[in-house]
mmCIF file of C-alpha atoms in Angstrom:
data_model
loop_
_atom_site.group_PDB
_atom_site.id
_atom_site.type_symbol
_atom_site.label_atom_id
_atom_site.label_comp_id
_atom_site.label_asym_id
_atom_site.label_seq_id
_atom_site.Cartn_x
_atom_site.Cartn_y
_atom_site.Cartn_z
ATOM 1 C CA ALA A 1 17.025 6.299 -9.075
ATOM 2 C CA PRO A 2 14.097 8.406 -7.884
ATOM 3 C CA ALA A 3 14.768 11.884 -6.552
ATOM 4 C CA LYS A 4 15.075 12.318 -2.793
ATOM 5 C CA GLY A 5 11.641 12.604 -1.189
ATOM 6 C CA TYR A 6 9.918 10.922 -4.123
ATOM 7 C CA THR A 7 7.660 8.015 -3.211
ATOM 8 C CA VAL A 8 7.642 5.034 -5.535
ATOM 9 C CA PRO A 9 4.175 3.448 -5.465
ATOM 10 C CA LEU A 10 3.989 -0.330 -5.019
ATOM 11 C CA VAL A 11 2.057 -2.118 -7.714
ATOM 12 C CA ALA A 12 0.265 -5.324 -6.816
ATOM 13 C CA LEU A 13 -2.484 -7.490 -8.233
ATOM 14 C CA ARG A 14 -4.292 -7.645 -4.899
ATOM 15 C CA TYR A 15 -4.860 -5.236 -2.019
ATOM 16 C CA GLU A 16 -6.221 -5.741 1.484
ATOM 17 C CA LYS A 17 -8.070 -3.306 3.730
ATOM 18 C CA PHE A 18 -7.808 -3.049 7.503
ATOM 19 C CA ASN A 19 -9.887 -1.165 10.028
ATOM 20 C CA VAL A 20 -7.319 0.139 12.546
ATOM 21 C CA ALA A 21 -8.354 1.214 16.052
ATOM 22 C CA VAL A 22 -5.947 2.265 18.792
ATOM 23 C CA ASP A 23 -7.234 1.892 22.362
ATOM 24 C CA LEU A 24 -5.367 3.934 24.978
ATOM 25 C CA LEU A 25 -5.950 3.293 28.670
ATOM 26 C CA GLY A 26 -3.355 5.491 30.333
ATOM 27 C CA MET A 27 0.294 6.187 31.012
ATOM 28 C CA ARG A 28 2.539 5.280 33.917
ATOM 29 C CA ASN A 29 5.480 7.026 35.609
ATOM 30 C CA VAL A 30 5.008 10.373 33.862
ATOM 31 C CA PRO A 31 7.306 13.044 35.360
ATOM 32 C CA ARG A 32 5.306 15.623 37.352
ATOM 33 C CA SER A 33 7.411 18.407 35.878
ATOM 34 C CA LEU A 34 5.731 18.245 32.444
ATOM 35 C CA TYR A 35 3.573 21.227 31.531
ATOM 36 C CA PHE A 36 0.490 20.852 29.304
ATOM 37 C CA PRO A 37 1.280 17.212 28.519
ATOM 38 C CA GLU A 38 -0.289 15.286 25.670
ATOM 39 C CA ILE A 39 0.355 12.150 23.703
ATOM 40 C CA THR A 40 0.436 12.460 19.933
ATOM 41 C CA ILE A 41 -0.046 9.417 17.763
ATOM 42 C CA SER A 42 0.998 9.408 14.151
ATOM 43 C CA SER A 43 1.030 6.718 11.520
ATOM 44 C CA PHE A 44 -0.020 6.129 7.936
ATOM 45 C CA TRP A 45 -2.840 8.691 8.190
ATOM 46 C CA SER A 46 -0.404 11.473 9.132
ATOM 47 C CA HIS A 47 1.280 11.398 5.732
ATOM 48 C CA THR A 48 -1.878 12.123 3.772
ATOM 49 C CA GLU A 49 -3.534 14.602 6.114
ATOM 50 C CA ASN A 50 -0.282 15.872 7.658
ATOM 51 C CA THR A 51 -1.743 15.597 11.125
ATOM 52 C CA ALA A 52 -1.248 13.516 14.240
ATOM 53 C CA VAL A 53 -3.937 12.673 16.780
ATOM 54 C CA ALA A 54 -3.391 14.465 20.105
ATOM 55 C CA VAL A 55 -4.712 13.215 23.454
ATOM 56 C CA PRO A 56 -4.134 15.651 26.347
ATOM 57 C CA PHE A 57 -4.115 14.503 29.974
ATOM 58 C CA ALA A 58 -3.984 16.065 33.444
ATOM 59 C CA GLU A 59 -0.823 17.833 34.562
ATOM 60 C CA ALA A 60 1.046 16.663 37.656
ATOM 61 C CA SER A 61 -0.449 13.204 37.410
ATOM 62 C CA ILE A 62 2.187 10.502 37.546
ATOM 63 C CA ASN A 63 -0.197 7.736 36.369
ATOM 64 C CA PRO A 64 -2.938 9.390 34.284
ATOM 65 C CA ASN A 65 -5.801 7.421 32.754
ATOM 66 C CA PHE A 66 -7.393 8.575 29.527
ATOM 67 C CA GLY A 67 -11.116 9.100 29.307
ATOM 68 C CA PRO A 68 -13.906 8.823 29.836
ATOM 69 C CA ALA A 69 -14.017 9.291 26.099
ATOM 70 C CA ARG A 70 -14.306 12.885 24.972
ATOM 71 C CA THR A 71 -16.657 11.890 22.185
ATOM 72 C CA ARG A 72 -18.655 8.804 23.045
ATOM 73 C CA GLY A 73 -20.738 8.498 19.922
ATOM 74 C CA ARG A 74 -22.146 5.013 19.530
ATOM 75 C CA ASP A 75 -18.890 3.168 20.301
ATOM 76 C CA TRP A 76 -19.840 2.599 23.926
ATOM 77 C CA GLN A 77 -23.138 0.988 22.890
ATOM 78 C CA ARG A 78 -21.311 -1.404 20.546
ATOM 79 C CA PHE A 79 -18.906 -2.226 23.366
ATOM 80 C CA ALA A 80 -21.790 -2.701 25.827
ATOM 81 C CA GLY A 81 -23.405 -5.103 23.353
ATOM 82 C CA ARG A 82 -20.211 -7.145 23.058
ATOM 83 C CA VAL A 83 -19.762 -7.537 26.826
ATOM 84 C CA LYS A 84 -23.431 -7.848 27.841
ATOM 85 C CA SER A 85 -23.069 -11.538 28.651
ATOM 86 C CA ALA A 86 -20.589 -10.627 31.425
ATOM 87 C CA ILE A 87 -21.396 -7.051 32.575
ATOM 88 C CA SER A 88 -24.014 -4.347 32.208
ATOM 89 C CA ILE A 89 -23.122 -0.744 31.297
ATOM 90 C CA VAL A 90 -25.547 2.093 32.050
ATOM 91 C CA ASP A 91 -25.351 5.606 30.615
ATOM 92 C CA ASP A 92 -25.145 7.824 33.688
ATOM 93 C CA LEU A 93 -24.009 10.721 31.456
ATOM 94 C CA GLU A 94 -27.261 10.916 29.520
ATOM 95 C CA GLU A 95 -28.355 14.571 29.454
ATOM 96 C CA ASP A 96 -32.067 13.956 28.975
ATOM 97 C CA LYS A 97 -32.518 11.410 31.763
ATOM 98 C CA PRO A 98 -34.931 12.435 34.505
ATOM 99 C CA HIS A 99 -33.361 14.098 37.529
ATOM 100 C CA GLY A 100 -33.203 12.093 40.682
ATOM 101 C CA GLU A 101 -31.190 9.186 41.893
ATOM 102 C CA ALA A 102 -31.054 6.127 39.691
ATOM 103 C CA PRO A 103 -31.225 2.710 41.422
ATOM 104 C CA TRP A 104 -27.549 1.938 40.711
ATOM 105 C CA GLU A 105 -26.497 5.315 42.227
ATOM 106 C CA SER A 106 -28.169 4.550 45.530
ATOM 107 C CA GLY A 107 -26.337 1.255 45.824
ATOM 108 C CA ILE A 108 -29.565 -0.756 45.645
ATOM 109 C CA PHE A 109 -28.520 -2.460 42.411
ATOM 110 C CA GLU A 110 -24.815 -3.209 42.215
ATOM 111 C CA THR A 111 -25.659 -6.158 39.994
ATOM 112 C CA THR A 112 -28.412 -6.879 37.520
ATOM 113 C CA MET A 113 -31.221 -9.339 38.248
ATOM 114 C CA ASP A 114 -29.160 -12.139 36.686
ATOM 115 C CA GLY A 115 -26.072 -11.313 38.785
ATOM 116 C CA LYS A 116 -23.993 -9.308 36.272
ATOM 117 C CA PRO A 117 -22.085 -6.326 37.703
ATOM 118 C CA VAL A 118 -23.303 -2.883 36.646
ATOM 119 C CA PHE A 119 -20.798 -0.222 35.529
ATOM 120 C CA GLU A 120 -21.616 3.426 34.954
ATOM 121 C CA LEU A 121 -20.382 4.807 31.634
ATOM 122 C CA SER A 122 -18.603 7.708 33.371
ATOM 123 C CA THR A 123 -16.388 5.288 35.322
ATOM 124 C CA LEU A 124 -14.967 3.569 32.241
ATOM 125 C CA VAL A 125 -11.540 4.790 31.190
ATOM 126 C CA GLY A 126 -9.858 4.786 27.848
ATOM 127 C CA GLU A 127 -9.697 6.622 24.591
ATOM 128 C CA ARG A 128 -10.274 5.046 21.180
ATOM 129 C CA ILE A 129 -8.535 6.484 18.150
ATOM 130 C CA GLN A 130 -10.248 5.325 14.968
ATOM 131 C CA ALA A 131 -7.867 5.551 12.032
ATOM 132 C CA PRO A 132 -8.936 5.705 8.398
ATOM 133 C CA ILE A 133 -9.091 2.412 6.494
ATOM 134 C CA TYR A 134 -5.582 1.123 5.817
ATOM 135 C CA HIS A 135 -5.029 -0.149 2.251
ATOM 136 C CA THR A 136 -1.983 -2.314 1.664
ATOM 137 C CA PRO A 137 -0.747 -4.283 -1.320
ATOM 138 C CA VAL A 138 -0.203 -8.027 -1.094
ATOM 139 C CA ILE A 139 3.391 -8.146 -2.297
ATOM 140 C CA ARG A 140 4.116 -11.329 -4.258
ATOM 141 C CA TYR A 141 7.724 -11.919 -3.122
ATOM 142 C CA LEU A 142 6.637 -11.797 0.554
ATOM 143 C CA GLN A 143 4.345 -14.767 -0.124
ATOM 144 C CA GLU A 144 7.053 -17.030 -1.570
ATOM 145 C CA GLY A 145 7.684 -20.138 0.504
ATOM 146 C CA ARG A 146 4.433 -19.757 2.443
ATOM 147 C CA SER A 147 2.070 -22.703 2.587
ATOM 148 C CA GLU A 148 -0.910 -22.594 0.252
ATOM 149 C CA LYS A 149 -3.032 -23.624 3.255
ATOM 150 C CA VAL A 150 -2.424 -20.262 4.986
ATOM 151 C CA ALA A 151 -5.598 -18.267 4.499
ATOM 152 C CA LYS A 152 -4.159 -14.830 5.238
ATOM 153 C CA PRO A 153 -1.262 -13.471 3.167
ATOM 154 C CA PHE A 154 1.776 -11.881 4.804
ATOM 155 C CA MET A 155 1.551 -8.088 4.536
ATOM 156 C CA LEU A 156 3.426 -5.073 5.748
ATOM 157 C CA MET A 157 1.488 -3.217 8.439
ATOM 158 C CA PRO A 158 1.939 0.395 9.513
ATOM 159 C CA SER A 159 3.912 1.455 12.546
ATOM 160 C CA LEU A 160 2.557 3.827 15.181
ATOM 161 C CA THR A 161 4.615 6.598 16.741
ATOM 162 C CA PHE A 162 3.688 7.814 20.212
ATOM 163 C CA ALA A 163 5.239 11.103 21.320
ATOM 164 C CA LEU A 164 4.954 12.803 24.697
ATOM 165 C CA GLN A 165 4.922 16.559 24.226
ATOM 166 C CA ASN A 166 3.807 19.932 25.563
ATOM 167 C CA HIS A 167 0.614 20.823 23.703
ATOM 168 C CA MET A 168 1.198 24.586 24.090
ATOM 169 C CA THR A 169 4.753 24.741 22.727
ATOM 170 C CA ALA A 170 4.908 21.397 20.847
ATOM 171 C CA HIS A 171 8.175 20.649 22.678
ATOM 172 C CA ARG A 172 8.717 16.883 22.486
ATOM 173 C CA TYR A 173 9.822 15.077 25.632
ATOM 174 C CA GLY A 174 10.339 11.780 23.838
ATOM 175 C CA THR A 175 8.852 9.146 21.522
#
């Protein structure tokens, strides 16, 4: 038997890769008595880098929403492209835009010319946590008895742990 704490690697003929993203919108019924609250998320990436992702939120808020995203990058543009048939998203946070009131700020254009509603980027809530690529073996005995017609094999996926804690003292209020 392996020594305690020793990890036995799984050996398989085939491996699959998954792009894991965690989208957080907010929390509900948070006690107002929490000081310096944050949510930490840990999973398969925490074992290799020994770190959890921390998302702080406002104190004394019973129903906090996360976002707008601390680091927008290009994710919002990809999202805007995916939903462009239904809504239009404008970047009202752009630093190099000319000063002055934009048409959507004055209330002139609440919809686009083709009737789609317009949303300002700063009003969108949520936080996206992009995990590293998850590699998992396709374990042969988990496939036994499955129909050959099933395109995707059965695989073990990682669990996520959410913990509510004080980000100054790291005191955990619960998981």
